[in-house]
Short mmCIF file of C-alpha atoms and ligand atoms in Angstrom, two decimals:
data_model
loop_
_atom_site.label_atom_id
_atom_site.label_comp_id
_atom_site.label_asym_id
_atom_site.label_seq_id
_atom_site.Cartn_x
_atom_site.Cartn_y
_atom_site.Cartn_z
CA UNK S 120 17.89 -6.02 -23.43
CA UNK S 121 21.34 -6.64 -24.71
CA UNK S 122 23.15 -4.02 -26.74
CA UNK S 123 24.99 -6.86 -28.52
CA UNK S 124 21.84 -8.20 -30.19
CA UNK S 125 21.09 -6.83 -33.65
CA UNK S 126 17.40 -6.84 -32.88
CA UNK S 127 16.10 -3.47 -31.74
CA UNK S 128 14.03 -3.29 -28.56
CA UNK S 129 10.52 -4.53 -29.10
CA UNK S 130 7.61 -2.15 -29.16
CA UNK S 131 5.40 -3.34 -26.34
CA UNK S 132 1.67 -2.71 -26.14
CA UNK S 133 0.45 -3.71 -22.70
CA UNK S 134 -3.16 -4.83 -22.29
CA UNK S 135 -4.40 -5.28 -18.72
CA UNK S 136 -7.72 -7.10 -18.33
CA UNK S 137 -9.60 -5.59 -15.43
CA UNK S 138 -13.30 -5.62 -16.35
CA UNK S 139 -16.08 -6.97 -14.16
CA UNK S 140 -16.87 -6.77 -10.47
CA UNK S 141 -15.34 -10.11 -9.56
CA UNK S 142 -18.56 -11.48 -8.10
CA UNK S 143 -16.80 -13.99 -5.88
CA UNK S 144 -15.32 -11.15 -3.84
CA UNK S 145 -18.91 -10.31 -2.73
CA UNK S 146 -18.09 -6.61 -2.67
CA UNK S 147 -19.29 -3.23 -3.89
CA UNK S 148 -15.70 -2.50 -4.83
CA UNK S 149 -14.48 -3.73 -8.23
CA UNK S 150 -12.11 -6.67 -7.72
CA UNK S 151 -9.02 -4.96 -9.13
CA UNK S 152 -9.39 -2.16 -6.55
CA UNK S 153 -9.03 -4.48 -3.56
CA UNK S 154 -5.77 -3.91 -1.76
CA UNK S 155 -2.70 -6.08 -1.45
CA UNK S 156 0.16 -4.70 0.65
CA UNK S 157 -1.66 -1.38 0.85
CA UNK S 158 -2.17 -0.90 -2.89
CA UNK S 159 -4.92 -1.72 -5.35
CA UNK S 160 -4.28 -4.95 -7.28
CA UNK S 161 -4.41 -3.04 -10.55
CA UNK S 162 -1.93 -0.42 -9.30
CA UNK S 163 0.61 -3.20 -8.64
CA UNK S 164 0.29 -4.38 -12.25
CA UNK S 165 0.44 -0.84 -13.66
CA UNK S 166 3.54 0.01 -11.63
CA UNK S 167 5.37 -3.14 -12.74
CA UNK S 168 4.40 -2.80 -16.38
CA UNK S 169 5.58 0.83 -16.48
CA UNK S 170 9.16 -0.43 -16.01
CA UNK S 171 8.95 -2.12 -19.42
CA UNK S 172 8.20 1.26 -21.00
CA UNK S 173 5.33 0.10 -23.22
CA UNK S 174 4.14 2.25 -26.12
CA UNK S 175 0.82 2.34 -24.32
CA UNK S 176 -0.98 0.53 -21.54
CA UNK S 177 -4.57 -0.38 -22.39
CA UNK S 178 -6.72 -1.13 -19.37
CA UNK S 179 -9.97 -2.95 -20.13
CA UNK S 180 -12.80 -2.01 -17.78
CA UNK S 181 -16.56 -2.62 -17.73
CA UNK S 182 -19.53 -1.00 -16.02
CA UNK S 183 -17.45 -0.39 -12.91
CA UNK S 184 -15.14 1.85 -15.00
CA UNK S 185 -15.94 5.08 -13.14
CA UNK S 186 -14.80 3.67 -9.81
CA UNK S 187 -11.63 2.21 -11.27
CA UNK S 188 -10.72 5.41 -13.11
CA UNK S 189 -11.28 7.51 -10.03
CA UNK S 190 -9.14 5.28 -7.81
CA UNK S 191 -6.27 5.40 -10.31
CA UNK S 192 -6.71 9.02 -11.23
CA UNK S 193 -3.07 9.79 -10.47
CA UNK S 194 -1.98 7.22 -13.10
CA UNK S 195 -4.33 8.44 -15.81
CA UNK S 196 -1.46 9.80 -17.88
CA UNK S 197 -0.07 6.33 -18.48
CA UNK S 198 -3.38 4.58 -19.18
CA UNK S 199 -5.47 4.14 -22.34
CA UNK S 200 -8.89 3.15 -21.05
CA UNK S 201 -10.84 0.58 -23.05
CA UNK S 202 -14.46 -0.28 -22.32
CA UNK S 203 -15.80 -3.80 -22.51
CA UNK S 204 -19.51 -3.36 -21.93
CA UNK S 205 -20.28 -7.02 -21.33
CA UNK S 206 -17.79 -9.44 -19.85
CA UNK S 207 -17.91 -12.11 -22.51
CA UNK S 208 -14.53 -13.55 -21.61
CA UNK S 209 -10.82 -12.77 -21.63
CA UNK S 210 -10.47 -13.16 -25.43
CA UNK S 211 -13.34 -10.73 -25.98
CA UNK S 212 -11.68 -8.32 -23.52
CA UNK S 213 -8.36 -8.37 -25.42
CA UNK S 214 -10.28 -7.91 -28.68
CA UNK S 215 -11.68 -4.59 -27.42
CA UNK S 216 -8.14 -3.32 -26.92
CA UNK S 217 -6.69 -4.53 -30.22
CA UNK S 218 -8.57 -1.83 -32.13
CA UNK S 219 -6.10 0.67 -30.70
CA UNK S 220 -3.01 -1.37 -31.47
CA UNK S 221 -1.07 -1.18 -34.72
CA UNK S 222 1.20 -3.64 -36.48
CA UNK S 223 4.72 -4.52 -35.47
CA UNK S 224 4.12 -4.52 -31.74
CA UNK S 225 4.38 -7.28 -29.17
CA UNK S 226 1.15 -7.33 -27.20
CA UNK S 227 1.72 -8.19 -23.56
CA UNK S 228 -1.54 -9.35 -21.99
CA UNK S 229 -1.76 -9.09 -18.20
CA UNK S 230 -4.55 -9.75 -15.75
CA UNK S 231 -5.58 -7.03 -13.34
CA UNK S 232 -6.16 -9.67 -10.68
CA UNK S 233 -2.61 -11.11 -10.87
CA UNK S 234 -0.80 -8.41 -8.91
CA UNK S 235 2.66 -9.72 -8.08
CA UNK S 236 4.04 -10.54 -11.51
CA UNK S 237 7.60 -9.23 -11.73
CA UNK S 238 9.32 -7.06 -14.29
CA UNK S 239 11.91 -9.81 -14.86
CA UNK S 240 9.33 -12.45 -15.81
CA UNK S 241 7.46 -10.01 -18.03
CA UNK S 242 10.50 -8.90 -19.98
CA UNK S 243 11.68 -12.49 -20.35
CA UNK S 244 8.23 -13.36 -21.72
CA UNK S 245 8.28 -10.46 -24.20
CA UNK S 246 11.80 -11.40 -25.29
CA UNK S 247 10.82 -14.99 -25.91
CA UNK S 248 7.85 -14.12 -28.13
CA UNK S 249 8.85 -13.69 -31.77
CA UNK S 250 7.28 -12.95 -35.15
CA UNK S 251 5.67 -16.32 -35.39
CA UNK S 252 5.63 -17.37 -31.77
CA UNK S 253 3.65 -16.73 -28.63
CA UNK S 254 5.05 -16.92 -25.11
CA UNK S 255 2.88 -17.84 -22.14
CA UNK S 256 3.90 -17.34 -18.50
CA UNK S 257 3.25 -20.52 -16.56
CA UNK S 258 4.06 -21.84 -13.08
CA UNK S 259 4.25 -25.08 -11.17
CA UNK S 260 1.87 -24.83 -8.23
CA UNK S 261 0.97 -27.13 -5.35
CA UNK S 262 -2.76 -26.50 -5.74
CA UNK S 263 -3.85 -25.80 -9.34
CA UNK S 264 -7.54 -25.88 -8.44
CA UNK S 265 -9.64 -23.47 -10.53
CA UNK S 266 -6.83 -22.54 -12.90
CA UNK S 267 -6.14 -23.18 -16.57
CA UNK S 268 -3.79 -26.17 -17.13
CA UNK S 269 -0.90 -26.22 -19.57
CA UNK S 270 -1.14 -29.26 -21.82
CA UNK S 271 2.20 -30.33 -23.28
CA UNK S 272 2.85 -33.03 -25.88
CA UNK S 273 5.28 -35.94 -25.62
CA UNK S 274 8.16 -33.66 -26.65
CA UNK S 275 7.25 -31.21 -23.91
CA UNK S 276 5.95 -28.52 -26.26
CA UNK S 277 2.80 -26.62 -25.29
CA UNK S 278 -0.24 -27.91 -27.18
CA UNK S 279 -3.08 -26.01 -25.57
CA UNK S 280 -4.52 -24.59 -22.37
CA UNK S 281 -7.57 -26.20 -20.79
CA UNK S 282 -9.71 -24.37 -18.27
CA UNK S 283 -10.57 -26.22 -15.05
CA UNK S 284 -14.27 -26.52 -15.96
CA UNK S 285 -13.45 -28.05 -19.31
CA UNK S 286 -10.63 -30.32 -18.15
CA UNK S 287 -10.71 -34.09 -17.92
CA UNK S 288 -9.72 -35.78 -14.65
CA UNK S 289 -6.28 -36.50 -16.11
CA UNK S 290 -5.81 -32.90 -17.17
CA UNK S 291 -6.86 -31.70 -13.73
CA UNK S 292 -3.94 -33.59 -12.26
CA UNK S 293 -1.51 -31.36 -14.17
CA UNK S 294 0.20 -28.90 -11.82
CA UNK S 295 1.60 -26.55 -14.45
CA UNK S 296 -0.89 -23.68 -14.67
CA UNK S 297 -1.58 -20.75 -16.95
CA UNK S 298 -0.84 -17.40 -15.33
CA UNK S 299 -3.06 -15.68 -17.89
CA UNK S 300 -0.10 -13.55 -18.91
CA UNK S 301 1.21 -13.87 -22.46
CA UNK S 302 3.11 -12.05 -25.17
CA UNK S 303 1.80 -12.21 -28.75
CA UNK S 304 2.89 -10.39 -31.91
CA UNK S 305 0.08 -7.98 -32.81
CA UNK S 306 -0.16 -9.27 -36.43
CA UNK S 307 -1.24 -12.73 -35.39
CA UNK S 308 -3.24 -11.76 -32.31
CA UNK S 309 -6.17 -10.24 -34.21
CA UNK S 310 -6.41 -13.26 -36.48
CA UNK S 311 -6.27 -15.76 -33.61
CA UNK S 312 -8.89 -13.87 -31.57
CA UNK S 313 -11.33 -13.95 -34.49
CA UNK S 314 -11.21 -17.75 -34.38
CA UNK S 315 -12.09 -18.13 -30.68
CA UNK S 316 -15.57 -19.51 -29.96
CA UNK S 317 -17.59 -19.60 -26.74
CA UNK S 318 -18.28 -23.30 -27.04
CA UNK S 319 -17.18 -24.28 -23.52
CA UNK S 320 -18.43 -24.85 -19.97
CA UNK S 321 -18.66 -21.13 -19.15
CA UNK S 322 -19.92 -20.02 -22.58
CA UNK S 323 -17.15 -17.42 -22.62
CA UNK S 324 -14.56 -16.40 -25.19
CA UNK S 325 -11.41 -17.72 -23.56
CA UNK S 326 -8.13 -16.02 -24.40
CA UNK S 327 -6.46 -19.30 -23.51
CA UNK S 328 -8.03 -20.88 -26.62
CA UNK S 329 -5.69 -18.91 -28.87
CA UNK S 330 -2.89 -21.24 -27.78
CA UNK S 331 -4.49 -24.35 -29.29
CA UNK S 332 -5.58 -22.39 -32.37
CA UNK S 333 -2.06 -21.04 -32.85
CA UNK S 334 -0.56 -24.47 -32.53
CA UNK S 335 -2.97 -25.84 -35.14
CA UNK S 336 -2.02 -23.06 -37.56
CA UNK S 337 1.70 -23.66 -37.21
CA UNK S 338 2.46 -20.85 -34.80
CA UNK S 339 4.89 -21.80 -32.09
CA UNK S 340 3.90 -21.50 -28.43
CA UNK S 341 6.54 -21.48 -25.73
CA UNK S 342 6.29 -21.25 -21.95
CA UNK S 343 8.10 -19.02 -19.52
CA UNK S 344 7.99 -20.53 -16.03
CA UNK S 345 7.76 -17.93 -13.29
CA UNK S 346 10.34 -18.44 -10.57
CA UNK S 347 7.79 -18.13 -7.82
CA UNK S 348 4.16 -19.27 -7.68
CA UNK S 349 3.10 -16.06 -5.85
CA UNK S 350 4.09 -14.09 -8.92
CA UNK S 351 1.30 -15.67 -10.92
CA UNK S 352 -1.27 -16.00 -8.15
CA UNK S 353 -4.63 -14.69 -9.33
CA UNK S 354 -7.22 -13.26 -6.98
CA UNK S 355 -10.81 -14.45 -7.35
CA UNK S 356 -11.83 -14.64 -3.67
CA UNK S 357 -11.07 -12.86 -0.41
CA UNK S 358 -9.46 -16.06 0.86
CA UNK S 359 -7.01 -16.00 -2.04
CA UNK S 360 -6.32 -12.33 -1.41
CA UNK S 361 -5.49 -12.85 2.26
CA UNK S 362 -3.35 -15.91 1.47
CA UNK S 363 -1.34 -13.97 -1.10
CA UNK S 364 -1.02 -11.02 1.28
CA UNK S 365 0.47 -13.24 4.02
CA UNK S 366 2.79 -14.98 1.63
CA UNK S 367 3.97 -11.65 0.25
CA UNK S 368 4.41 -10.21 3.75
CA UNK S 369 6.44 -13.23 4.81
CA UNK S 370 8.86 -12.47 1.99
CA UNK S 371 9.13 -8.79 2.88
CA UNK S 372 9.81 -9.77 6.51
CA UNK S 373 12.45 -12.26 5.43
CA UNK S 374 14.18 -9.56 3.41
CA UNK S 375 14.25 -7.21 6.42
CA UNK S 376 15.62 -9.98 8.64
CA UNK S 377 18.33 -10.77 6.09
CA UNK S 378 19.37 -7.13 6.36
CA UNK S 379 19.78 -7.39 10.13
CA UNK S 380 16.39 -6.53 11.62
CA UNK S 381 14.93 -8.67 14.40
CA UNK S 382 11.24 -9.39 13.95
CA UNK S 383 9.31 -10.87 16.88
CA UNK S 384 6.92 -12.71 14.58
CA UNK S 385 7.13 -12.39 10.79
CA UNK S 386 3.50 -13.53 10.61
CA UNK S 387 2.43 -10.42 12.50
CA UNK S 388 4.13 -7.65 10.56
CA UNK S 389 2.62 -5.74 7.65
CA UNK S 390 4.58 -3.64 5.21
CA UNK S 391 2.35 -1.57 2.95
CA UNK S 392 5.05 0.31 1.15
CA UNK S 393 8.81 0.21 1.51
CA UNK S 394 10.91 -0.06 4.65
CA UNK S 395 14.65 0.38 4.75
CA UNK S 396 16.37 -0.34 8.02
CA UNK S 397 19.89 -0.22 9.44
CA UNK S 398 21.11 -3.08 11.58
CA UNK S 399 19.80 -4.36 14.91
CA UNK S 400 16.36 -2.85 14.74
CA UNK S 401 13.67 -4.72 16.65
CA UNK S 402 10.06 -4.91 15.53
CA UNK S 403 7.56 -6.36 17.95
CA UNK S 404 4.26 -7.97 16.95
CA UNK S 405 1.40 -6.25 15.09
CA UNK S 406 3.33 -3.36 13.64
CA UNK S 407 2.19 -1.78 10.36
CA UNK S 408 4.46 0.22 8.08
CA UNK S 409 2.95 2.37 5.34
CA UNK S 410 4.50 4.31 2.47
CA UNK S 411 8.20 5.04 2.69
CA UNK S 412 9.77 4.37 6.07
CA UNK S 413 13.46 4.66 6.86
CA UNK S 414 14.87 3.30 10.12
CA UNK S 415 18.41 3.88 11.37
CA UNK S 416 20.37 1.36 13.44
CA UNK S 417 18.98 -0.08 16.65
CA UNK S 418 15.49 1.36 16.31
CA UNK S 419 12.93 -0.49 18.39
CA UNK S 420 9.25 -0.48 17.61
CA UNK S 421 6.89 -1.96 20.15
CA UNK S 422 3.67 -3.76 19.53
CA UNK S 423 0.66 -2.14 17.89
CA UNK S 424 2.45 0.80 16.25
CA UNK S 425 1.58 2.23 12.83
CA UNK S 426 4.51 4.01 11.20
CA UNK S 427 3.87 5.83 7.91
CA UNK S 428 6.13 7.87 5.63
CA UNK S 429 8.64 8.68 8.35
CA UNK S 430 12.34 8.57 9.15
CA UNK S 431 13.46 7.34 12.57
CA UNK S 432 17.11 7.86 13.51
CA UNK S 433 19.49 5.54 15.33
CA UNK S 434 18.29 4.18 18.65
CA UNK S 435 14.79 5.66 18.46
CA UNK S 436 12.35 3.80 20.70
CA UNK S 437 8.70 3.71 19.78
CA UNK S 438 6.62 2.42 22.69
CA UNK S 439 3.38 0.43 22.22
CA UNK S 440 0.37 1.74 20.29
CA UNK S 441 1.99 4.80 18.85
CA UNK S 442 1.06 6.29 15.48
CA UNK S 443 3.81 8.09 13.58
CA UNK S 444 2.93 9.71 10.26
CA UNK S 445 5.00 12.03 8.10
CA UNK S 446 7.61 12.68 10.79
CA UNK S 447 11.33 13.04 10.96
CA UNK S 448 12.68 11.75 14.26
CA UNK S 449 16.36 12.17 15.12
CA UNK S 450 18.45 9.66 17.02
CA UNK S 451 17.75 8.80 20.62
CA UNK S 452 14.13 9.98 20.74
CA UNK S 453 11.45 8.07 22.65
CA UNK S 454 7.84 8.12 21.46
CA UNK S 455 4.78 6.79 23.26
CA UNK S 456 3.22 4.65 24.51
CA UNK S 457 -0.03 5.91 22.97
CA UNK S 458 1.41 8.94 21.21
CA UNK S 459 0.22 10.39 17.92
CA UNK S 460 2.93 12.01 15.84
CA UNK S 461 1.34 13.67 12.85
CA UNK S 462 2.67 15.07 9.56
CA UNK S 463 5.21 17.85 9.73
CA UNK S 464 6.62 16.78 13.09
CA UNK S 465 10.39 17.20 13.26
CA UNK S 466 12.05 15.98 16.44
CA UNK S 467 15.70 16.69 17.17
CA UNK S 468 17.92 14.28 19.13
CA UNK S 469 16.75 12.82 22.44
CA UNK S 470 13.28 14.30 22.40
CA UNK S 471 10.78 12.49 24.60
CA UNK S 472 7.12 12.30 23.66
CA UNK S 473 5.04 10.43 26.20
CA UNK S 474 1.57 8.98 26.46
CA UNK S 475 -1.42 10.77 24.94
CA UNK S 476 0.69 13.47 23.37
CA UNK S 477 -0.24 14.64 19.87
CA UNK S 478 2.09 16.66 17.68
CA UNK S 479 1.38 18.20 14.27
CA UNK S 480 3.61 20.55 12.25
CA UNK S 481 5.78 20.82 15.32
CA UNK S 482 9.53 21.06 15.66
CA UNK S 483 11.01 20.13 19.01
CA UNK S 484 14.66 20.92 19.77
CA UNK S 485 17.19 18.54 21.25
CA UNK S 486 16.27 17.08 24.64
CA UNK S 487 12.83 18.65 24.84
CA UNK S 488 10.20 16.61 26.66
CA UNK S 489 6.42 16.43 26.49
CA UNK S 490 5.77 13.43 28.66
CA UNK S 491 2.02 13.32 29.08
CA UNK S 492 -1.30 14.49 27.66
CA UNK S 493 -0.44 17.42 25.43
CA UNK S 494 -1.26 18.87 22.01
CA UNK S 495 1.53 20.65 20.19
CA UNK S 496 0.28 21.85 16.79
CA UNK S 497 1.94 24.50 14.59
CA UNK S 498 4.57 24.89 17.27
CA UNK S 499 8.32 25.42 17.29
CA UNK S 500 10.05 24.53 20.53
CA UNK S 501 13.73 25.00 21.27
CA UNK S 502 16.08 22.73 23.19
CA UNK S 503 15.65 21.27 26.66
CA UNK S 504 12.14 22.50 27.22
CA UNK S 505 9.72 20.76 29.52
CA UNK S 506 6.09 20.71 28.48
CA UNK S 507 3.77 19.85 31.35
CA UNK S 508 0.83 17.47 31.24
CA UNK S 509 -2.31 18.96 29.78
CA UNK S 510 -0.54 21.67 27.79
CA UNK S 511 -2.41 22.65 24.66
CA UNK S 512 -1.37 24.97 21.87
CA UNK S 513 -4.53 26.75 20.72
CA UNK S 514 -3.45 26.98 17.09
CA UNK S 515 -6.81 27.47 15.42
CA UNK S 516 -9.10 30.47 15.77
CA UNK S 517 -11.85 28.98 13.66
CA UNK S 518 -10.52 30.54 10.48
CA UNK S 519 -6.75 30.34 10.49
CA UNK S 520 -3.89 28.42 12.03
CA UNK S 521 -1.32 30.28 14.12
CA UNK S 522 2.12 29.39 15.40
CA UNK S 523 3.39 29.05 18.93
CA UNK S 524 7.11 29.79 19.30
CA UNK S 525 8.89 28.54 22.37
CA UNK S 526 12.60 29.24 22.97
CA UNK S 527 15.25 27.12 24.68
CA UNK S 528 14.99 25.78 28.22
CA UNK S 529 11.42 26.90 28.69
CA UNK S 530 9.33 25.30 31.42
CA UNK S 531 5.64 25.09 30.61
CA UNK S 532 3.66 24.13 33.71
CA UNK S 533 0.83 21.64 33.80
CA UNK S 534 -2.42 22.45 32.05
CA UNK S 535 -1.18 25.54 30.24
CA UNK S 536 -3.34 26.90 27.44
CA UNK S 537 -1.09 28.63 24.92
CA UNK S 538 -3.14 30.85 22.62
CA UNK S 539 -1.34 31.35 19.29
CA UNK S 540 0.12 33.41 17.76
CA UNK S 541 2.40 33.41 20.76
CA UNK S 542 6.04 33.77 21.76
CA UNK S 543 7.55 32.29 24.88
CA UNK S 544 11.19 33.27 24.99
CA UNK S 545 14.28 31.45 26.26
CA UNK S 546 14.32 30.37 29.90
CA UNK S 547 10.79 31.59 30.48
CA UNK S 548 8.45 29.80 32.85
CA UNK S 549 4.72 29.36 32.47
CA UNK S 550 2.79 28.78 35.65
CA UNK S 551 0.60 25.70 35.87
CA UNK S 552 -3.01 26.23 34.88
CA UNK S 553 -2.29 29.44 32.93
CA UNK S 554 -3.97 30.72 29.82
CA UNK S 555 -1.20 32.59 28.01
CA UNK S 556 -2.14 35.01 25.25
CA UNK S 557 0.79 37.47 25.30
CA UNK S 558 4.54 37.11 24.85
CA UNK S 559 6.42 35.84 27.88
CA UNK S 560 9.85 37.46 27.68
CA UNK S 561 13.14 35.68 28.29
CA UNK S 562 13.55 34.53 31.87
CA UNK S 563 10.10 35.80 32.97
CA UNK S 564 7.31 33.92 34.66
CA UNK S 565 4.00 34.04 32.86
CA UNK S 566 0.97 33.55 35.05
CA UNK S 567 -2.49 33.71 33.57
CA UNK S 568 -5.03 32.32 36.00
CA UNK S 569 -7.57 33.30 38.62
CA UNK S 570 -6.23 33.40 42.14
CA UNK S 571 -7.32 30.87 44.70
CA UNK S 572 -9.70 32.04 47.37
CA UNK S 573 -10.49 29.96 50.49
CA UNK S 574 -13.76 30.52 52.33
CA UNK S 575 -13.47 30.05 56.07
CA UNK S 576 -15.90 27.68 57.79
CA UNK S 577 -17.85 26.88 54.62
CA UNK S 578 -20.37 24.02 54.88
CA UNK S 579 -21.83 22.05 51.96
CA UNK S 580 -25.63 22.44 51.56
CA UNK S 581 -26.22 18.93 52.87
CA UNK S 582 -24.56 19.83 56.16
CA UNK S 583 -26.74 22.95 56.46
CA UNK S 584 -29.95 20.88 56.69
CA UNK S 585 -31.53 22.42 53.55
CA UNK S 586 -35.04 21.07 52.97
CA UNK S 587 -35.29 20.01 49.34
CA UNK S 588 -39.01 19.09 49.71
C1 UD1 Q 758 -7.95 -16.88 -16.05
C2 UD1 Q 758 -7.50 -17.83 -17.18
C3 UD1 Q 758 -6.90 -19.08 -16.56
C4 UD1 Q 758 -5.76 -18.71 -15.65
C5 UD1 Q 758 -6.22 -17.69 -14.61
C6 UD1 Q 758 -5.01 -17.17 -13.88
C7 UD1 Q 758 -8.96 -17.51 -19.11
C8 UD1 Q 758 -10.13 -18.05 -19.84
N1 UD1 Q 758 -8.64 -18.17 -17.98
O1 UD1 Q 758 -8.99 -17.54 -15.33
O2 UD1 Q 758 -6.43 -19.95 -17.56
O3 UD1 Q 758 -5.25 -19.88 -15.02
O4 UD1 Q 758 -6.86 -16.56 -15.23
O5 UD1 Q 758 -5.39 -16.36 -12.79
O6 UD1 Q 758 -8.34 -16.56 -19.55
N2 UD1 Q 758 -11.71 -10.05 -17.51
C9 UD1 Q 758 -12.14 -9.04 -18.38
N3 UD1 Q 758 -13.17 -9.28 -19.21
C10 UD1 Q 758 -13.82 -10.47 -19.26
C11 UD1 Q 758 -13.37 -11.51 -18.38
C12 UD1 Q 758 -12.32 -11.25 -17.53
O7 UD1 Q 758 -11.57 -7.94 -18.37
O8 UD1 Q 758 -14.73 -10.61 -20.05
C13 UD1 Q 758 -10.58 -9.77 -16.58
C14 UD1 Q 758 -10.98 -9.86 -15.14
O9 UD1 Q 758 -11.23 -8.58 -14.60
C15 UD1 Q 758 -9.75 -10.46 -14.47
C16 UD1 Q 758 -9.02 -11.17 -15.58
O10 UD1 Q 758 -9.60 -10.74 -16.80
O11 UD1 Q 758 -8.91 -9.44 -13.93
C17 UD1 Q 758 -9.13 -12.68 -15.48
O12 UD1 Q 758 -10.48 -13.06 -15.51
P1 UD1 Q 758 -11.06 -14.15 -14.51
O13 UD1 Q 758 -12.51 -14.27 -14.78
O14 UD1 Q 758 -10.64 -13.85 -13.13
O15 UD1 Q 758 -10.34 -15.46 -15.07
P2 UD1 Q 758 -9.97 -16.79 -14.29
O16 UD1 Q 758 -11.19 -17.62 -14.19
O17 UD1 Q 758 -9.26 -16.48 -13.06
CA1 CA Q 759 -8.77 -14.55 -11.97
#
């Protein structure tokens, strides 16, 4: 909003329509709680609208309110909940919210099932609405089926919006659709809403009718065309949701590729959060990113990995089917295949984590290796250690968690059971098959196992001719 303009910033009152189950989803989950790119549809809208700094954000919910409120509990501070007991239509829904809206505001109506609307389009729409004029966000789409059509007159001005069910064959051929999003000065909104009737195919109070009513009462209606049809895509069915998800994912993949990441197949990558990557990373098929993920240069991620809220340094290799969550991984590390790196894992340079190794709240120093079948939980390991297959830190006594501390250049033999709290000092050695419960001092060998006994000339029962009856 330009500082040159004399007009002060507009007071925005956001109204998000989110009531009803969305019966066509065939779900026990309210429609606006279904996920797109890892987030509820309604959360997308709320996050975008927050950037416009509205005076308040009114969210209209119905009988499913409890579920919606619970799912968005963390955003409660920014929401004014409005209840619409019966879903009598979008105009009726807006009407419920207007009671809490004063004069002098620009009401920005959004739909909870139109998740990808951008901040840019919304602020342009708000800017274009004026004291005596409404602005409607529209889009040109290839398939307008099921949507409201924008009817323009010979001069190209918007005359009205006609819903699919009420449209003539000619009107149905129009490809400019109503996004459902509009900005209206609060003074005229209340008046226009009171004139809407339910005399239509669905017997609902359509918000879209206020456009024709406005026009007839000399109020100007302008359109703001969204740059991209996905921005205004509404979700009524699971098919529409999956189509929008793929389209959105394709864009996210394109953005990563433009920044220098190689993607084996952009159709088989899912970003449910935000990924930043250096150059020359490679992402194989069926990888999922969640939350905030930061990749250095030349990171390679093999097929079937799920990487959440983690940082992977330059040259890190993640082998197939590895799960990395809440970890910080320094350059040159190798993880997997089939490894599970859990929150609080911090790996220094060139650490190797192999197959079926699980780490949790574990720090591993430079060059340390755990190549097969191990659990390292609540453990601090120094540099250049070798952790043998089958090693388990026993970190939990049933009541509390305890820490295992391992120094530098420690060799832990195969199948060691390390009972925490425990210290294994620098250069110590743990014999294979040991259960270690006491400190192993620097340079010492810790052995904690029964000794082998061989019985001379032993015969199995079968060879002794035992009669089993
Ligand atoms: C609506 C528009 C249509 C537009 C399309 C864009 C109307 C009459 N139609 O149609 O012109 O092309 O969106 O996606 O506005 N809702 C309530 N209370 C109600 C009814 C709906 O809160 O009584 C909420 C729903 O939760 C939903 C949103 O409003 O999030 C839109 O309602 P929906 O029934 O999906 O409208 P569409 O038929 O898609
Ligand atoms: Ca809809």
